[in-house]
Amino acid sequence: MAAAVPRIVITSGEPAGVGPELILEIARQAWPAELVILGDSRLLASRARALGRQIGIAEFAAGTPPTESRAGRLLVADLPLPAPVVPGRLDPRNASWVVELLRQACWGCQQGTFAAMVTPPVHKGAINDAGIPFTGHTEFLAQLTGSETPVMLLVAGQLRVALQTTHLPLKAVPGAITRERVEATTRILADGLRRRFGIASPQIVVLGLNPHAGESGHLGTEELLEISPAIASLQAAGLAVTGPVPADTAFTEANLRGVDAVLAMYHDQGLPVLKHRGFGTAVNVTLGLPIIRTSVDHGTALDLAGTGRADAGSLRAAVELAIRMAVETSLRSS
């Protein structure tokens, strides 16, 4: 029996940013899934006219069976904007709309309407300036779904880098590195690699926090007191985990051979390497949620908004990965 066509919801992101035109760009090709855009139909239509894109817009009907998306056609679940949009110019009146997109997409995934959600960039500063507390997609979706330990995983081809801590000041990172937290993150990472990526026995490398992974305690004790005990416990439970490995040599081709994912201790320890490898085509995945969520690896690019010059490579990769993860999850649950 043929596999069902997955239905993927894509939020529009910050309306003054490049999100709407990136969506128009990926609509120029056919997809082996039904892509549903959650956003303002008028905004998408006006941006298409301004950029000379010949894209038809149809209204999404939730009760119909999903069909593969055709080139040149957008299926839109319409949510009108509160205020007019000028490309490149943030408007706090639209901040609540941006957040509502995420709520509705997440709810749709939880209810089974959608198999996965894909998120173009939002502007965290604009949302906070409007009086709405917002740290990022990862934390917000974890709160919506009641998930205690969301894990940020960045994917660039075969390189996968997860983060032990995400948006924290550097001075707060050491206090957040505990045996319990490293264990919890690594277990979620391993489970996500199995369930979402189909890797039966994932091989995970855990980085140290300090230079030279602490150099036996001479350059810091987090490795001895927190990270190594966590790794020993995970190994005793049968997980294929090694480390702590010094970050300065972990990403060489030889050391990455056979590795399915690297767990970095903080944001700028792992992400510069990954973005050097695949900036513009990398994908942000949130593990530890009951839903599938992928995202682009870049920001709103306000300076490019409305010009038609923004590269849709990362959004295209995020949609491709969401489809693969949805199919893999469906196969494993059937």
Short mmCIF file of C-alpha atoms in Angstrom, two decimals:
data_model
loop_
_atom_site.label_atom_id
_atom_site.label_comp_id
_atom_site.label_asym_id
_atom_site.label_seq_id
_atom_site.Cartn_x
_atom_site.Cartn_y
_atom_site.Cartn_z
CA MET A 1 0.00 0.00 0.00
CA ALA A 2 1.34 3.44 -0.91
CA ALA A 3 2.44 5.66 1.95
CA ALA A 4 0.13 8.57 2.77
CA VAL A 5 1.18 12.00 1.55
CA PRO A 6 2.45 13.97 4.57
CA ARG A 7 0.86 17.36 5.21
CA ILE A 8 3.44 19.93 6.33
CA VAL A 9 2.58 23.35 7.75
CA ILE A 10 4.92 26.28 7.10
CA THR A 11 4.55 29.45 9.14
CA SER A 12 5.24 32.78 7.42
CA GLY A 13 7.67 34.17 9.99
CA GLU A 14 8.29 37.88 10.41
CA PRO A 15 6.12 39.50 7.71
CA ALA A 16 8.58 42.36 7.13
CA GLY A 17 11.44 39.92 6.61
CA VAL A 18 12.36 37.49 3.86
CA GLY A 19 10.05 34.69 5.02
CA PRO A 20 7.16 35.46 2.61
CA GLU A 21 9.37 35.62 -0.48
CA LEU A 22 11.27 32.46 0.50
CA ILE A 23 7.90 30.70 0.64
CA LEU A 24 7.07 32.04 -2.83
CA GLU A 25 10.41 30.72 -4.07
CA ILE A 26 9.90 27.16 -2.83
CA ALA A 27 6.36 27.22 -4.29
CA ARG A 28 7.92 27.30 -7.75
CA GLN A 29 8.66 23.56 -7.49
CA ALA A 30 6.55 20.47 -6.88
CA TRP A 31 6.85 18.61 -3.57
CA PRO A 32 6.18 14.99 -2.47
CA ALA A 33 4.00 16.37 0.33
CA GLU A 34 1.17 18.83 0.79
CA LEU A 35 2.63 22.14 1.94
CA VAL A 36 0.20 24.38 3.82
CA ILE A 37 1.28 27.97 4.40
CA LEU A 38 -0.03 29.56 7.58
CA GLY A 39 -0.08 33.29 6.95
CA ASP A 40 -1.80 36.24 5.29
CA SER A 41 -2.98 35.49 1.74
CA ARG A 42 -3.00 39.19 0.83
CA LEU A 43 0.62 39.64 1.93
CA LEU A 44 1.76 36.63 -0.09
CA ALA A 45 -0.19 37.77 -3.15
CA SER A 46 1.14 41.33 -2.98
CA ARG A 47 4.73 40.15 -2.49
CA ALA A 48 4.33 37.79 -5.46
CA ARG A 49 3.10 40.67 -7.64
CA ALA A 50 5.91 42.94 -6.50
CA LEU A 51 8.51 40.29 -7.33
CA GLY A 52 6.90 39.18 -10.57
CA ARG A 53 6.23 35.65 -9.31
CA GLN A 54 3.45 33.76 -11.07
CA ILE A 55 2.10 31.87 -8.07
CA GLY A 56 -1.54 30.85 -7.67
CA ILE A 57 -2.99 30.96 -4.16
CA ALA A 58 -5.71 28.56 -2.99
CA GLU A 59 -7.45 28.28 0.37
CA PHE A 60 -6.57 25.32 2.58
CA ALA A 61 -9.46 23.01 3.51
CA ALA A 62 -8.63 20.94 6.59
CA GLY A 63 -11.15 18.17 5.94
CA THR A 64 -9.69 17.06 2.61
CA PRO A 65 -7.06 14.31 2.17
CA PRO A 66 -3.57 15.68 1.48
CA THR A 67 -2.23 15.73 -2.07
CA GLU A 68 1.24 16.54 -3.34
CA SER A 69 1.92 20.23 -3.87
CA ARG A 70 2.13 21.33 -7.50
CA ALA A 71 4.65 23.80 -8.86
CA GLY A 72 3.35 27.35 -9.03
CA ARG A 73 0.60 26.91 -6.44
CA LEU A 74 0.36 27.89 -2.77
CA LEU A 75 -2.12 26.36 -0.37
CA VAL A 76 -2.76 28.94 2.38
CA ALA A 77 -4.50 28.76 5.75
CA ASP A 78 -5.33 32.45 5.94
CA LEU A 79 -4.65 34.48 9.08
CA PRO A 80 -5.01 38.20 8.28
CA LEU A 81 -2.37 40.59 9.58
CA PRO A 82 -3.36 43.30 12.07
CA ALA A 83 -1.32 46.01 10.32
CA PRO A 84 0.02 46.70 6.82
CA VAL A 85 3.54 45.45 6.07
CA VAL A 86 6.45 47.36 4.56
CA PRO A 87 9.34 45.04 3.61
CA GLY A 88 12.33 45.65 5.85
CA ARG A 89 10.39 47.71 8.42
CA LEU A 90 9.36 46.03 11.68
CA ASP A 91 5.96 46.87 13.14
CA PRO A 92 5.21 45.84 16.75
CA ARG A 93 1.50 45.68 15.90
CA ASN A 94 2.22 42.45 14.00
CA ALA A 95 4.23 40.74 16.74
CA SER A 96 1.24 38.96 18.29
CA TRP A 97 0.32 37.66 14.80
CA VAL A 98 3.78 36.10 14.43
CA VAL A 99 3.40 34.30 17.75
CA GLU A 100 -0.14 33.19 16.88
CA LEU A 101 1.19 31.52 13.73
CA LEU A 102 3.40 29.35 15.92
CA ARG A 103 0.56 28.53 18.30
CA GLN A 104 -1.75 27.43 15.50
CA ALA A 105 0.91 25.43 13.65
CA CYS A 106 1.96 23.66 16.85
CA TRP A 107 -1.65 22.93 17.78
CA GLY A 108 -2.29 21.54 14.32
CA CYS A 109 0.66 19.18 14.68
CA GLN A 110 -0.48 18.06 18.12
CA GLN A 111 -3.98 17.37 16.79
CA GLY A 112 -2.67 15.37 13.84
CA THR A 113 -3.76 17.84 11.15
CA PHE A 114 -0.12 18.29 10.17
CA ALA A 115 2.74 15.78 10.20
CA ALA A 116 5.38 18.46 10.83
CA MET A 117 5.91 22.21 11.05
CA VAL A 118 8.56 24.32 9.33
CA THR A 119 9.41 27.81 10.57
CA PRO A 120 10.99 30.66 8.58
CA PRO A 121 12.73 33.25 10.76
CA VAL A 122 11.05 35.51 13.30
CA HIS A 123 12.51 38.65 14.85
CA LYS A 124 12.88 38.01 18.59
CA GLY A 125 13.62 41.64 19.32
CA ALA A 126 10.42 42.82 17.65
CA ILE A 127 8.35 40.31 19.61
CA ASN A 128 9.92 41.30 22.92
CA ASP A 129 9.62 45.00 22.11
CA ALA A 130 5.88 44.42 21.72
CA GLY A 131 5.76 43.21 25.33
CA ILE A 132 5.62 39.50 24.54
CA PRO A 133 8.28 37.44 26.37
CA PHE A 134 9.99 35.30 23.70
CA THR A 135 13.40 33.62 23.90
CA GLY A 136 13.15 31.67 20.67
CA HIS A 137 11.23 29.04 18.74
CA THR A 138 12.83 26.17 20.66
CA GLU A 139 11.84 27.38 24.11
CA PHE A 140 8.42 28.63 22.98
CA LEU A 141 7.42 25.34 21.37
CA ALA A 142 8.67 23.43 24.40
CA GLN A 143 6.39 25.54 26.59
CA LEU A 144 3.41 25.02 24.27
CA THR A 145 3.87 21.24 24.24
CA GLY A 146 4.83 20.85 27.92
CA SER A 147 8.27 19.49 27.00
CA GLU A 148 10.88 19.77 29.75
CA THR A 149 14.05 19.31 27.73
CA PRO A 150 13.97 20.59 24.15
CA VAL A 151 17.17 19.90 22.26
CA MET A 152 18.40 22.09 19.43
CA LEU A 153 19.96 20.04 16.63
CA LEU A 154 21.55 21.66 13.59
CA VAL A 155 21.92 19.57 10.46
CA ALA A 156 24.18 20.25 7.46
CA GLY A 157 24.29 17.20 5.25
CA GLN A 158 25.74 14.35 7.32
CA LEU A 159 27.02 16.69 10.05
CA ARG A 160 24.65 16.96 13.01
CA VAL A 161 25.44 19.16 16.01
CA ALA A 162 23.21 19.31 19.09
CA LEU A 163 23.49 21.91 21.86
CA GLN A 164 23.57 21.25 25.58
CA THR A 165 22.78 24.91 26.26
CA THR A 166 21.23 27.32 23.77
CA HIS A 167 20.63 31.02 24.30
CA LEU A 168 22.59 31.64 27.48
CA PRO A 169 25.28 34.21 28.28
CA LEU A 170 28.69 32.54 28.38
CA LYS A 171 29.08 33.27 32.08
CA ALA A 172 25.93 31.21 32.78
CA VAL A 173 26.99 28.16 30.78
CA PRO A 174 29.20 26.34 33.35
CA GLY A 175 26.44 26.35 35.95
CA ALA A 176 24.05 24.81 33.44
CA ILE A 177 26.37 21.87 32.70
CA THR A 178 25.31 19.17 35.15
CA ARG A 179 25.47 15.40 35.01
CA GLU A 180 21.68 15.13 35.00
CA ARG A 181 21.24 17.65 32.20
CA VAL A 182 23.94 16.13 29.99
CA GLU A 183 22.38 12.71 30.46
CA ALA A 184 18.90 14.00 29.65
CA THR A 185 20.02 15.87 26.53
CA THR A 186 22.03 12.92 25.21
CA ARG A 187 19.13 10.50 25.73
CA ILE A 188 16.77 12.82 23.83
CA LEU A 189 19.36 13.21 21.08
CA ALA A 190 19.79 9.44 20.77
CA ASP A 191 16.04 8.89 20.77
CA GLY A 192 15.52 11.58 18.14
CA LEU A 193 18.18 10.10 15.88
CA ARG A 194 16.45 6.73 16.11
CA ARG A 195 12.83 7.86 15.73
CA ARG A 196 13.17 10.83 13.39
CA PHE A 197 16.27 9.90 11.34
CA GLY A 198 16.01 6.11 11.33
CA ILE A 199 19.50 5.55 12.82
CA ALA A 200 19.20 2.28 14.73
CA SER A 201 22.26 2.69 16.97
CA PRO A 202 23.40 6.32 16.89
CA GLN A 203 27.05 7.09 17.58
CA ILE A 204 27.31 10.30 19.64
CA VAL A 205 30.39 12.31 20.57
CA VAL A 206 30.14 14.63 23.58
CA LEU A 207 32.44 17.66 23.68
CA GLY A 208 34.18 19.01 26.73
CA LEU A 209 33.40 22.49 28.00
CA ASN A 210 36.93 23.74 28.61
CA PRO A 211 40.02 23.94 26.38
CA HIS A 212 41.55 20.47 25.92
CA ALA A 213 38.44 19.06 27.65
CA GLY A 214 39.72 20.38 30.97
CA GLU A 215 43.17 18.78 30.70
CA SER A 216 42.61 16.44 33.66
CA GLY A 217 41.17 19.22 35.81
CA HIS A 218 43.93 21.76 35.24
CA LEU A 219 41.77 23.89 32.94
CA GLY A 220 38.42 23.29 34.60
CA THR A 221 36.59 20.55 36.46
CA GLU A 222 33.26 20.32 34.63
CA GLU A 223 34.55 17.40 32.56
CA LEU A 224 35.63 15.43 35.64
CA LEU A 225 32.67 16.23 37.87
CA GLU A 226 29.73 16.43 35.45
CA ILE A 227 30.34 15.41 31.84
CA SER A 228 32.41 12.23 32.30
CA PRO A 229 30.05 10.74 34.93
CA ALA A 230 27.12 11.43 32.59
CA ILE A 231 28.88 9.65 29.74
CA ALA A 232 29.73 6.67 31.95
CA SER A 233 26.09 6.37 33.00
CA LEU A 234 24.91 6.54 29.37
CA GLN A 235 27.44 3.91 28.31
CA ALA A 236 26.30 1.63 31.13
CA ALA A 237 22.76 2.00 29.77
CA GLY A 238 23.94 0.76 26.38
CA LEU A 239 24.23 4.03 24.45
CA ALA A 240 27.12 4.49 22.04
CA VAL A 241 28.49 7.71 23.55
CA THR A 242 32.13 8.81 23.71
CA GLY A 243 33.89 11.82 25.26
CA PRO A 244 34.43 14.33 26.59
CA VAL A 245 36.38 15.24 23.45
CA PRO A 246 38.26 18.53 23.00
CA ALA A 247 36.24 20.76 20.70
CA ASP A 248 39.27 21.95 18.74
CA THR A 249 39.88 18.50 17.23
CA ALA A 250 36.41 16.92 17.32
CA PHE A 251 35.36 18.26 13.94
CA THR A 252 38.23 16.96 11.83
CA GLU A 253 37.16 14.61 9.06
CA ALA A 254 38.97 11.67 10.68
CA ASN A 255 37.31 12.19 14.06
CA LEU A 256 33.85 12.62 12.52
CA ARG A 257 34.06 9.34 10.63
CA GLY A 258 31.24 7.07 11.81
CA VAL A 259 29.79 9.78 14.09
CA ASP A 260 26.05 10.45 13.80
CA ALA A 261 25.92 13.54 16.02
CA VAL A 262 28.11 15.78 18.16
CA LEU A 263 26.82 17.26 21.41
CA ALA A 264 28.36 20.70 22.00
CA MET A 265 28.21 22.33 25.40
CA TYR A 266 27.20 25.81 24.24
CA HIS A 267 25.86 27.71 21.25
CA ASP A 268 29.05 29.14 19.78
CA GLN A 269 31.09 26.01 20.40
CA GLY A 270 29.24 23.91 17.85
CA LEU A 271 27.38 26.25 15.52
CA PRO A 272 30.30 28.09 13.87
CA VAL A 273 31.67 24.79 12.56
CA LEU A 274 28.29 23.64 11.31
CA LYS A 275 27.47 26.94 9.64
CA HIS A 276 30.90 27.03 8.02
CA ARG A 277 30.09 23.61 6.59
CA GLY A 278 26.59 24.40 5.36
CA PHE A 279 25.46 28.00 5.82
CA GLY A 280 22.44 28.65 3.65
CA THR A 281 21.51 24.98 3.47
CA ALA A 282 21.66 23.99 7.16
CA VAL A 283 18.51 23.10 9.08
CA ASN A 284 17.54 23.68 12.71
CA VAL A 285 15.62 20.74 14.23
CA THR A 286 13.98 20.71 17.66
CA LEU A 287 14.15 17.31 19.37
CA GLY A 288 12.41 16.43 22.62
CA LEU A 289 9.01 17.63 21.40
CA PRO A 290 5.99 15.42 20.64
CA ILE A 291 5.94 17.04 17.17
CA ILE A 292 8.38 17.43 14.29
CA ARG A 293 9.75 20.93 13.81
CA THR A 294 12.44 22.15 11.43
CA SER A 295 13.60 25.67 10.69
CA VAL A 296 16.02 27.74 8.66
CA ASP A 297 19.53 28.52 9.89
CA HIS A 298 19.33 32.29 9.33
CA GLY A 299 17.53 35.40 10.48
CA THR A 300 14.92 37.72 9.00
CA ALA A 301 17.40 39.53 6.68
CA LEU A 302 15.43 42.77 6.76
CA ASP A 303 17.91 44.38 4.37
CA LEU A 304 17.01 41.82 1.69
CA ALA A 305 13.26 41.79 2.26
CA GLY A 306 11.31 42.66 -0.87
CA THR A 307 14.35 42.52 -3.17
CA GLY A 308 13.92 38.94 -4.40
CA ARG A 309 17.62 38.29 -3.73
CA ALA A 310 17.21 36.16 -0.59
CA ASP A 311 18.46 32.57 -0.92
CA ALA A 312 15.77 29.96 -0.23
CA GLY A 313 18.29 27.14 0.18
CA SER A 314 17.87 26.74 3.94
CA LEU A 315 14.06 26.82 3.80
CA ARG A 316 14.12 24.30 0.96
CA ALA A 317 16.40 22.04 3.02
CA ALA A 318 14.16 22.48 6.11
CA VAL A 319 11.09 21.40 4.14
CA GLU A 320 12.93 18.43 2.62
CA LEU A 321 14.10 17.29 6.05
CA ALA A 322 10.64 17.76 7.61
CA ILE A 323 9.17 15.54 4.90
CA ARG A 324 11.82 12.84 5.43
CA MET A 325 11.34 12.94 9.19
CA ALA A 326 7.56 12.76 8.85
CA VAL A 327 7.81 9.75 6.53
CA GLU A 328 10.34 8.04 8.81
CA THR A 329 8.16 8.62 11.87
CA SER A 330 5.10 7.32 10.04
CA LEU A 331 6.91 4.18 8.94
CA ARG A 332 8.16 3.47 12.45
CA SER A 333 4.69 3.91 13.97
CA SER A 334 2.86 1.80 11.38
#
